[in-house]
Short mmCIF file of C-alpha atoms in Angstrom, two decimals:
data_model
loop_
_atom_site.label_atom_id
_atom_site.label_comp_id
_atom_site.label_asym_id
_atom_site.label_seq_id
_atom_site.Cartn_x
_atom_site.Cartn_y
_atom_site.Cartn_z
CA UNK A 4 -0.26 -0.24 -0.54
CA UNK A 5 0.92 3.70 -0.75
CA UNK A 6 1.33 6.21 1.97
CA UNK A 7 -0.13 9.63 0.67
CA UNK A 8 2.01 12.61 1.26
CA UNK A 9 -0.20 14.93 2.97
CA UNK A 10 -1.21 18.01 1.49
CA UNK A 11 -0.84 21.44 2.50
CA UNK A 12 -3.57 22.08 4.45
CA UNK A 13 -2.89 18.88 6.85
CA UNK A 14 0.41 20.78 7.57
CA UNK A 15 -1.18 21.77 10.71
CA UNK A 16 -0.40 19.09 13.40
CA UNK A 17 3.02 17.29 12.99
CA UNK A 18 6.51 17.21 10.10
CA UNK A 19 5.76 15.95 6.66
CA UNK A 20 6.41 12.08 7.63
CA UNK A 21 7.35 11.20 4.08
CA UNK A 22 9.13 13.57 2.69
CA UNK A 23 12.20 13.82 0.78
CA UNK A 24 13.98 15.80 3.37
CA UNK A 25 13.18 12.31 5.80
CA UNK A 26 14.51 9.72 3.08
CA UNK A 27 17.44 11.15 2.56
CA UNK A 28 18.60 11.08 6.72
CA UNK A 29 17.20 7.64 6.62
CA UNK A 30 19.81 6.70 3.98
CA UNK A 31 22.31 8.30 6.11
CA UNK A 32 21.85 7.80 9.89
CA UNK A 33 19.43 4.78 9.49
CA UNK A 34 21.35 1.12 9.98
CA UNK A 35 20.39 -2.29 9.17
CA UNK A 36 18.73 -3.09 12.98
CA UNK A 37 17.14 0.01 13.19
CA UNK A 38 15.70 -0.77 9.75
CA UNK A 39 14.58 -4.21 11.07
CA UNK A 40 12.68 -2.93 14.12
CA UNK A 41 10.95 0.20 12.08
CA UNK A 42 10.06 -2.87 9.29
CA UNK A 43 7.82 -5.13 12.06
CA UNK A 44 6.63 -1.67 13.35
CA UNK A 45 5.28 -0.88 9.71
CA UNK A 46 3.84 -4.59 9.87
CA UNK A 47 2.37 -4.59 13.51
CA UNK A 48 0.57 -1.50 13.76
CA UNK A 49 -2.28 0.06 11.75
CA UNK A 50 -0.70 2.98 9.53
CA UNK A 51 -1.92 7.07 9.97
CA UNK A 52 -0.61 9.90 9.49
CA UNK A 53 1.75 11.75 11.83
CA UNK A 54 2.53 8.21 13.37
CA UNK A 55 3.70 6.25 9.82
CA UNK A 56 6.30 5.47 8.97
CA UNK A 57 7.73 6.16 12.15
CA UNK A 58 11.45 8.06 12.61
CA UNK A 59 13.68 6.04 14.75
CA UNK A 60 13.60 3.30 17.28
CA UNK A 61 14.48 4.76 20.40
CA UNK A 62 16.47 2.44 23.00
CA UNK A 63 16.61 5.11 26.50
CA UNK A 64 15.97 8.75 27.13
CA UNK A 65 16.76 10.62 30.50
CA UNK A 66 16.43 14.23 31.56
CA UNK A 67 16.62 16.69 27.61
CA UNK A 68 17.50 14.02 26.07
CA UNK A 69 16.16 10.93 24.22
CA UNK A 70 18.99 8.23 22.59
CA UNK A 71 18.52 5.76 19.51
CA UNK A 72 19.37 2.07 19.21
CA UNK A 73 22.55 3.10 17.41
CA UNK A 74 23.28 5.04 20.62
CA UNK A 75 22.11 8.53 18.46
CA UNK A 76 21.22 11.02 21.37
CA UNK A 77 19.17 13.62 20.52
CA UNK A 78 18.19 17.22 22.80
CA UNK A 79 14.40 16.85 22.43
CA UNK A 80 12.41 19.72 22.07
CA UNK A 81 9.54 17.55 21.04
CA UNK A 82 8.81 15.46 23.98
CA UNK A 83 5.01 15.94 22.70
CA UNK A 84 5.08 18.26 25.81
CA UNK A 85 4.98 15.53 28.57
CA UNK A 86 8.52 16.26 29.69
CA UNK A 87 8.01 19.07 31.99
CA UNK A 88 10.08 17.65 34.37
CA UNK A 89 12.69 15.75 32.28
CA UNK A 90 12.14 12.78 31.11
CA UNK A 91 13.36 9.65 33.74
CA UNK A 92 13.11 12.31 36.90
CA UNK A 93 14.22 10.60 39.79
CA UNK A 94 11.83 11.84 42.09
CA UNK A 95 8.06 10.74 39.79
CA UNK A 96 10.08 7.30 39.93
CA UNK A 97 10.89 6.41 42.54
CA UNK A 98 6.89 7.86 43.35
CA UNK A 99 5.90 5.29 41.14
CA UNK A 100 8.25 2.26 41.95
CA UNK A 101 6.49 3.30 45.81
CA UNK A 102 2.60 3.17 44.40
CA UNK A 103 3.62 -0.05 42.24
CA UNK A 104 4.78 -1.97 45.48
CA UNK A 105 1.65 -1.37 47.61
CA UNK A 106 -1.50 -0.20 45.33
CA UNK A 107 -0.80 -0.63 41.37
CA UNK A 108 -4.40 -0.36 41.06
CA UNK A 109 -8.06 0.21 42.60
CA UNK A 110 -11.09 -0.61 41.17
CA UNK A 111 -14.35 1.07 40.23
CA UNK A 112 -16.27 1.85 43.41
CA UNK A 113 -12.72 2.73 45.73
CA UNK A 114 -10.65 5.49 45.44
CA UNK A 115 -7.35 5.55 47.54
CA UNK A 116 -5.42 8.25 48.83
CA UNK A 117 -2.55 9.01 46.30
CA UNK A 118 -5.87 10.50 43.85
CA UNK A 119 -7.13 12.54 46.44
CA UNK A 120 -3.98 13.66 47.31
CA UNK A 121 -3.68 15.44 43.57
CA UNK A 122 -7.21 16.04 43.30
CA UNK A 123 -6.77 18.57 46.60
CA UNK A 124 -3.83 19.77 44.61
CA UNK A 125 -5.35 20.53 41.35
CA UNK A 126 -8.30 21.59 42.67
CA UNK A 127 -6.62 24.51 45.35
CA UNK A 128 -3.84 25.39 42.30
CA UNK A 129 -6.00 26.06 39.22
CA UNK A 130 -7.71 29.33 38.47
CA UNK A 131 -11.04 28.50 38.29
CA UNK A 132 -13.67 29.58 40.55
CA UNK A 133 -14.74 33.20 40.30
CA UNK A 134 -16.93 34.35 37.14
CA UNK A 135 -20.12 35.45 37.56
CA UNK A 136 -21.76 32.68 35.75
CA UNK A 137 -25.85 32.54 35.71
CA UNK A 138 -27.01 29.38 34.40
CA UNK A 139 -29.17 26.99 36.42
CA UNK A 140 -25.87 27.27 39.77
CA UNK A 141 -25.75 29.56 42.17
CA UNK A 142 -23.41 32.00 41.06
CA UNK A 143 -21.38 32.36 44.32
CA UNK A 144 -17.69 32.32 43.89
CA UNK A 145 -15.53 29.44 45.05
CA UNK A 146 -12.13 29.48 45.43
CA UNK A 147 -11.00 25.49 44.90
CA UNK A 148 -12.04 23.59 42.01
CA UNK A 149 -13.68 20.05 41.93
CA UNK A 150 -11.89 18.00 39.81
CA UNK A 151 -11.98 14.05 37.51
CA UNK A 152 -9.26 12.03 36.11
CA UNK A 153 -8.83 10.29 33.21
CA UNK A 154 -5.99 8.42 31.17
CA UNK A 155 -6.12 10.55 28.14
CA UNK A 156 -6.50 14.95 27.45
CA UNK A 157 -8.55 13.79 24.96
CA UNK A 158 -10.82 12.09 27.37
CA UNK A 159 -10.62 14.68 30.02
CA UNK A 160 -12.42 17.09 27.08
CA UNK A 161 -14.76 14.71 26.48
CA UNK A 162 -15.73 14.88 29.82
CA UNK A 163 -15.80 18.60 30.72
CA UNK A 164 -18.47 18.74 27.16
CA UNK A 165 -20.37 16.40 29.56
CA UNK A 166 -20.12 18.69 32.37
CA UNK A 167 -21.51 21.93 29.93
CA UNK A 168 -24.69 19.78 28.53
CA UNK A 169 -25.15 19.26 31.55
CA UNK A 170 -25.26 22.62 33.61
CA UNK A 171 -26.21 24.45 30.98
CA UNK A 172 -28.84 22.77 29.62
CA UNK A 173 -27.25 23.87 25.47
CA UNK A 174 -25.23 21.63 24.01
CA UNK A 175 -24.05 24.02 20.83
CA UNK A 176 -20.60 24.90 21.76
CA UNK A 177 -17.53 27.35 19.73
CA UNK A 178 -14.10 26.87 18.68
CA UNK A 179 -11.34 28.07 16.82
CA UNK A 180 -10.06 26.83 13.31
CA UNK A 181 -6.75 25.51 13.83
CA UNK A 182 -7.01 24.30 17.41
CA UNK A 183 -6.44 20.94 18.04
CA UNK A 184 -8.55 19.02 20.84
CA UNK A 185 -7.72 15.69 20.66
CA UNK A 186 -8.31 12.47 18.41
CA UNK A 187 -11.59 11.32 19.17
CA UNK A 188 -14.64 11.74 17.17
CA UNK A 189 -15.98 14.72 19.64
CA UNK A 190 -12.85 16.07 20.13
CA UNK A 191 -11.97 16.47 16.32
CA UNK A 192 -15.73 17.60 15.67
CA UNK A 193 -13.89 21.09 17.63
CA UNK A 194 -10.88 20.90 16.76
CA UNK A 195 -10.72 22.57 13.61
CA UNK A 196 -7.29 21.03 11.67
CA UNK A 197 -8.06 19.50 8.30
CA UNK A 198 -5.45 16.49 9.13
CA UNK A 199 -8.75 14.97 11.46
CA UNK A 200 -11.42 16.19 9.86
CA UNK A 201 -11.40 15.21 5.91
CA UNK A 202 -13.33 12.60 5.00
CA UNK A 203 -14.97 11.55 8.81
CA UNK A 204 -17.77 12.90 8.96
CA UNK A 205 -20.74 13.29 9.97
CA UNK A 206 -19.02 15.63 12.93
CA UNK A 207 -20.67 16.30 16.27
CA UNK A 208 -23.49 18.42 15.91
CA UNK A 209 -23.91 21.83 17.10
CA UNK A 210 -19.90 22.79 16.63
CA UNK A 211 -19.75 26.20 16.08
CA UNK A 212 -15.87 27.53 14.83
CA UNK A 213 -14.54 30.57 15.04
CA UNK A 214 -11.24 32.88 14.05
CA UNK A 215 -8.78 32.12 16.21
CA UNK A 216 -6.79 35.61 17.78
CA UNK A 217 -3.96 35.29 15.38
CA UNK A 218 -2.17 38.85 15.70
CA UNK A 219 0.74 37.77 13.36
CA UNK A 220 -1.71 36.70 10.61
CA UNK A 221 -5.15 38.20 11.81
CA UNK A 222 -8.41 38.11 9.18
CA UNK A 223 -9.18 41.58 10.10
CA UNK A 224 -6.24 43.43 8.62
CA UNK A 225 -5.13 44.60 12.10
CA UNK A 226 -1.56 44.54 11.07
CA UNK A 227 -0.97 43.45 14.77
CA UNK A 228 -2.25 46.59 16.41
CA UNK A 229 -4.65 44.87 18.35
CA UNK A 230 -5.43 48.19 19.84
CA UNK A 231 -6.26 49.59 17.09
CA UNK A 232 -8.33 47.06 15.77
CA UNK A 233 -10.78 47.31 18.90
CA UNK A 234 -10.17 43.68 19.42
CA UNK A 235 -12.47 42.70 16.17
CA UNK A 236 -12.08 38.82 17.23
CA UNK A 237 -13.83 39.11 20.29
CA UNK A 238 -15.80 40.92 18.89
CA UNK A 239 -16.67 38.48 16.92
CA UNK A 240 -16.81 35.50 19.07
CA UNK A 241 -19.59 38.33 21.22
CA UNK A 242 -21.37 38.39 18.14
CA UNK A 243 -21.47 34.40 17.22
CA UNK A 244 -22.88 34.16 20.90
CA UNK A 245 -25.31 36.19 20.52
CA UNK A 246 -26.75 35.18 17.37
CA UNK A 247 -27.38 31.48 18.32
CA UNK A 248 -28.62 32.00 21.93
CA UNK A 249 -28.30 28.77 23.22
CA UNK A 250 -23.85 27.96 23.21
CA UNK A 251 -23.09 25.73 26.33
CA UNK A 252 -19.38 26.76 25.51
CA UNK A 253 -16.50 28.09 24.28
CA UNK A 254 -13.21 26.36 24.28
CA UNK A 255 -10.11 26.99 22.97
CA UNK A 256 -6.35 26.46 24.51
CA UNK A 257 -5.48 29.63 26.29
CA UNK A 258 -2.51 29.99 23.67
CA UNK A 259 -2.13 28.00 20.87
CA UNK A 260 1.01 25.67 21.30
CA UNK A 261 1.60 24.71 18.23
CA UNK A 262 2.92 27.37 16.39
CA UNK A 263 2.60 29.39 19.77
CA UNK A 264 -0.05 31.99 18.76
CA UNK A 265 0.06 34.28 21.47
CA UNK A 266 -3.19 36.42 21.76
CA UNK A 267 -3.41 40.06 21.98
CA UNK A 268 -4.00 41.99 25.38
CA UNK A 269 -7.07 41.98 26.94
CA UNK A 270 -8.81 39.55 24.47
CA UNK A 271 -9.98 36.01 27.24
CA UNK A 272 -11.29 39.14 29.51
CA UNK A 273 -13.42 40.08 26.21
CA UNK A 274 -14.20 36.80 25.86
CA UNK A 275 -14.69 36.14 29.19
CA UNK A 276 -17.00 39.13 29.62
CA UNK A 277 -18.66 37.22 26.43
CA UNK A 278 -19.66 33.92 27.81
CA UNK A 279 -20.67 35.77 31.19
CA UNK A 280 -23.15 37.66 29.01
CA UNK A 281 -24.48 35.35 27.04
CA UNK A 282 -24.61 32.08 30.06
CA UNK A 283 -21.93 29.80 27.91
CA UNK A 284 -19.73 28.47 29.62
CA UNK A 285 -15.91 28.78 29.16
CA UNK A 286 -12.85 25.44 29.81
CA UNK A 287 -9.72 26.57 28.29
CA UNK A 288 -7.92 23.28 27.16
CA UNK A 289 -4.37 23.51 28.91
CA UNK A 290 -3.48 19.43 28.05
CA UNK A 291 -0.63 20.90 25.93
CA UNK A 292 0.39 23.91 28.24
CA UNK A 293 -0.16 23.08 32.14
CA UNK A 294 2.27 23.06 34.96
CA UNK A 295 4.73 25.05 33.85
CA UNK A 296 5.26 25.21 30.09
CA UNK A 297 4.80 29.33 30.02
CA UNK A 298 6.45 29.96 33.36
CA UNK A 299 2.99 29.80 35.52
CA UNK A 300 1.44 26.92 36.25
CA UNK A 301 -1.23 27.29 33.78
CA UNK A 302 -1.10 29.10 31.28
CA UNK A 303 -4.66 31.22 31.36
CA UNK A 304 -2.96 32.77 34.60
CA UNK A 305 -0.59 34.77 32.30
CA UNK A 306 -3.56 36.53 31.02
CA UNK A 307 -5.34 37.11 34.55
CA UNK A 308 -8.45 35.41 33.52
CA UNK A 309 -10.33 32.10 34.92
CA UNK A 310 -12.10 29.43 32.90
CA UNK A 311 -15.39 27.71 34.52
CA UNK A 312 -13.93 24.26 33.26
CA UNK A 313 -9.78 23.46 32.80
CA UNK A 314 -8.61 20.31 30.84
CA UNK A 315 -5.26 18.69 31.92
CA UNK A 316 -3.68 16.79 30.27
CA UNK A 317 0.09 15.39 28.80
CA UNK A 318 3.03 16.56 31.01
CA UNK A 319 0.51 15.64 34.39
CA UNK A 320 2.02 11.57 34.68
CA UNK A 321 5.49 13.63 34.60
CA UNK A 322 6.10 11.40 31.48
CA UNK A 323 6.06 8.59 32.56
CA UNK A 324 2.38 7.77 33.06
CA UNK A 325 -0.23 9.08 30.67
CA UNK A 326 -3.16 11.28 33.06
CA UNK A 327 -5.34 13.58 32.39
CA UNK A 328 -7.88 15.86 34.12
CA UNK A 329 -10.80 18.31 34.25
CA UNK A 330 -11.00 20.62 37.07
CA UNK A 331 -13.94 22.67 37.42
CA UNK A 332 -15.75 25.51 39.24
CA UNK A 333 -17.69 23.17 42.78
CA UNK A 334 -20.74 24.79 41.99
CA UNK A 335 -20.54 22.94 38.51
CA UNK A 336 -21.42 20.22 40.85
CA UNK A 337 -23.89 18.42 39.29
CA UNK A 338 -23.90 15.52 37.81
CA UNK A 339 -24.20 12.95 40.47
CA UNK A 340 -26.00 10.46 38.33
CA UNK A 341 -24.97 11.22 35.09
CA UNK A 342 -21.87 8.92 34.21
CA UNK A 343 -19.33 11.77 32.85
CA UNK A 344 -15.44 10.22 32.74
CA UNK A 345 -16.21 6.67 34.13
CA UNK A 346 -13.19 5.34 32.74
CA UNK A 347 -11.26 2.19 34.55
CA UNK A 348 -8.30 4.25 35.28
CA UNK A 349 -9.79 7.09 36.01
CA UNK A 350 -8.37 7.07 39.91
CA UNK A 351 -4.69 5.29 39.14
CA UNK A 352 -2.98 5.17 42.49
CA UNK A 353 0.02 4.96 40.07
CA UNK A 354 -0.11 8.25 37.47
CA UNK A 355 -1.93 9.87 40.34
CA UNK A 356 1.85 9.71 42.48
CA UNK A 357 3.77 10.70 39.52
CA UNK A 358 0.95 13.62 39.27
CA UNK A 359 1.85 14.59 43.00
CA UNK A 360 5.17 14.28 42.71
CA UNK A 361 5.80 16.11 38.87
CA UNK A 362 3.89 19.03 40.70
CA UNK A 363 6.06 18.71 44.01
CA UNK A 364 9.19 18.85 41.85
CA UNK A 365 8.14 21.80 39.69
CA UNK A 366 6.89 23.84 43.16
CA UNK A 367 10.13 22.30 44.86
CA UNK A 368 13.07 23.63 42.58
CA UNK A 369 11.29 27.02 41.97
CA UNK A 370 10.90 25.32 37.89
CA UNK A 371 8.39 28.66 37.61
CA UNK A 372 10.44 30.99 38.30
CA UNK A 373 13.85 28.68 36.10
CA UNK A 374 10.71 28.96 32.77
CA UNK A 375 10.46 32.49 32.66
CA UNK A 376 14.22 33.07 32.95
CA UNK A 377 14.99 30.66 30.47
CA UNK A 378 12.80 30.96 28.19
CA UNK A 379 13.24 35.20 27.97
CA UNK A 380 16.87 33.88 27.23
CA UNK A 381 15.78 31.36 24.47
CA UNK A 382 13.81 33.95 22.80
CA UNK A 383 16.23 36.38 22.81
CA UNK A 384 18.54 33.93 21.38
CA UNK A 385 16.45 33.29 18.34
CA UNK A 386 15.34 36.88 18.12
CA UNK A 387 19.29 37.83 17.29
CA UNK A 388 18.96 34.56 15.03
CA UNK A 389 16.08 36.43 13.09
CA UNK A 390 18.99 39.89 12.78
CA UNK A 391 21.02 37.50 10.58
CA UNK A 392 18.91 34.62 8.58
CA UNK A 393 16.45 35.58 6.05
CA UNK A 394 14.80 32.79 6.45
CA UNK A 395 13.66 33.85 9.45
CA UNK A 396 10.40 35.34 9.47
CA UNK A 397 9.11 35.67 12.59
CA UNK A 398 10.03 34.52 16.68
CA UNK A 399 7.62 33.98 19.11
CA UNK A 400 7.71 32.72 22.53
CA UNK A 401 6.15 32.78 25.77
CA UNK A 402 8.04 30.36 29.32
CA UNK A 403 9.56 26.69 27.02
CA UNK A 404 7.66 27.34 24.41
CA UNK A 405 8.61 29.06 22.16
CA UNK A 406 9.10 28.82 17.96
CA UNK A 407 10.11 30.39 14.79
CA UNK A 408 8.19 31.29 11.55
CA UNK A 409 10.16 30.07 8.35
CA UNK A 410 10.07 31.62 5.01
CA UNK A 411 10.96 34.98 3.15
CA UNK A 412 9.74 36.71 -0.55
CA UNK A 413 13.13 35.55 -1.56
CA UNK A 414 12.24 32.16 -2.30
CA UNK A 415 11.23 30.93 -5.83
CA UNK A 416 7.72 30.21 -6.31
CA UNK A 417 8.84 26.65 -7.17
CA UNK A 418 9.84 26.59 -4.09
CA UNK A 419 7.58 25.69 -1.43
CA UNK A 420 8.02 26.99 2.56
CA UNK A 421 7.20 23.64 4.21
CA UNK A 422 10.39 21.85 1.87
CA UNK A 423 12.37 24.61 3.77
CA UNK A 424 11.40 23.81 7.25
CA UNK A 425 11.32 20.30 6.72
CA UNK A 426 15.14 20.48 5.75
CA UNK A 427 15.82 22.38 8.37
CA UNK A 428 14.27 19.48 10.90
CA UNK A 429 16.48 16.72 9.06
CA UNK A 430 19.35 19.05 9.04
CA UNK A 431 18.80 19.13 13.08
CA UNK A 432 18.47 16.42 13.90
CA UNK A 433 21.48 15.19 11.81
CA UNK A 434 23.42 17.02 14.12
CA UNK A 435 21.58 15.92 17.82
CA UNK A 436 18.29 18.65 17.88
CA UNK A 437 14.36 16.89 17.88
CA UNK A 438 11.90 19.53 17.68
CA UNK A 439 8.62 20.23 15.99
CA UNK A 440 7.03 21.14 13.00
CA UNK A 441 3.55 22.89 12.94
CA UNK A 442 1.41 24.86 10.25
CA UNK A 443 3.91 23.36 8.05
CA UNK A 444 6.51 26.22 8.18
CA UNK A 445 6.62 26.87 12.17
CA UNK A 446 9.03 25.61 14.62
CA UNK A 447 7.98 24.46 17.49
CA UNK A 448 10.44 24.12 20.73
CA UNK A 449 9.43 22.72 23.98
CA UNK A 450 13.11 21.90 25.93
CA UNK A 451 11.82 20.60 29.89
CA UNK A 452 11.34 22.92 32.02
CA UNK A 453 14.34 21.53 33.38
CA UNK A 454 17.20 22.56 30.15
CA UNK A 455 20.35 23.78 31.62
CA UNK A 456 21.36 27.06 29.73
CA UNK A 457 24.29 24.50 28.18
CA UNK A 458 21.70 22.29 27.23
CA UNK A 459 20.39 25.72 25.82
CA UNK A 460 23.08 27.16 23.80
CA UNK A 461 23.84 24.27 22.10
CA UNK A 462 20.38 23.97 20.83
CA UNK A 463 20.83 27.51 19.63
CA UNK A 464 24.27 26.74 17.86
CA UNK A 465 22.96 23.76 16.03
CA UNK A 466 19.47 25.96 14.73
CA UNK A 467 22.29 28.71 13.91
CA UNK A 468 24.76 26.87 11.96
CA UNK A 469 21.56 24.58 9.86
CA UNK A 470 19.58 27.47 9.16
CA UNK A 471 22.79 28.69 7.73
CA UNK A 472 22.95 25.30 5.42
CA UNK A 473 19.86 25.55 4.48
CA UNK A 474 19.51 29.13 2.74
CA UNK A 475 23.03 27.93 1.44
CA UNK A 476 21.14 25.72 -0.29
CA UNK A 477 17.37 27.58 -0.86
CA UNK A 478 18.72 31.27 -1.22
CA UNK A 479 22.27 30.39 -2.55
CA UNK A 480 23.37 33.13 0.10
CA UNK A 481 25.69 32.39 2.97
CA UNK A 482 25.79 34.44 6.32
CA UNK A 483 28.18 35.45 8.08
CA UNK A 484 27.84 34.68 11.88
#
């Protein structure tokens, strides 16, 4: 069976894994033993975009690095957003081993101490509770949220949707084009990426979409001057909420993590106000950006806006186990007779032990402060790099979520900018740096929060040298560094 090369509209959530650049990299770096296992992988698993064919075979991971079967070590600035505290964090592994020796599983109808402690911790940390929502609930302000766990972020999104329907008595949602909320049928109905939606329908009814707030590529031609524009992107949401009249919830990522779409000042405050005005809940999906990634424990704290429901995932399991959660305002606890999740592993004692150890490590090691410092340093390095590289169109970042948009007017019309970004990715891999491509031409870099300055410098040096080589190939120039 022949694999299809992704169309341009599909190049949103990941890199092009069937490109000529990958083929050349594989021919040069993949040895016989690795190729043997890759072939067995291809025979054993159903093929799917973004995952097939696999790039390499891993043997180990530690801290900021992954090591393949042939002993090559890469700085991992991708990590699927699970490695906030680094791979194989000793505190997390110790907590997991200890829990495995006493209570490895907790059957439904029972609870366990690690689950209770993690729920209490998240409920006290998460910024939910002070909305002026005036639907079926009492509207009282509550400091602490209430929690449900699930084995994955997509499932957490599904639980949040169910709760919103019960609370409001409505079923419609508003979400953003180009957003990602998971790969299940309900989640892709909310998501706005063609790769996941095309040819799968019919999708969940009542899932309305609006343009994202994107100062770097504004639909309303604000030229980045959002203040002068008057935040038409937020005004449009208010308009849609009013016209629909019966929307249960607006769900969005406070920061679009793949292309680091940073909302303009005042945007989320305006959206929060519109949701309250029209009786809709605000759900923030922080699956990929929670637990310190942006320099705050929760990304929405950067914008001084509290959602009604918060979904968490990925890094919650400490880079070891699949763990996700929703945290909701206490007064939304209105479904004792409904199964919001009812998952077999919803109170995994081992997963909860990993989650507790992860949060405790972030707090005890001061990783939030370190993330702000390291992230500022990294973005400044990229901004400096931009001054002598024509291929770097834009640099964006918040905390240790940063990256660069690739493209320039000097590229020939016959050159696809996605191929340029692809060449940078495989050039970086050949020198020991792994990261992600989003939207076809955005290099997304998400190192662990434990990254050292030396490791950051090494990654920046690799990027600098590779972009120089790629510019030589595609632009015929060589920059003096």
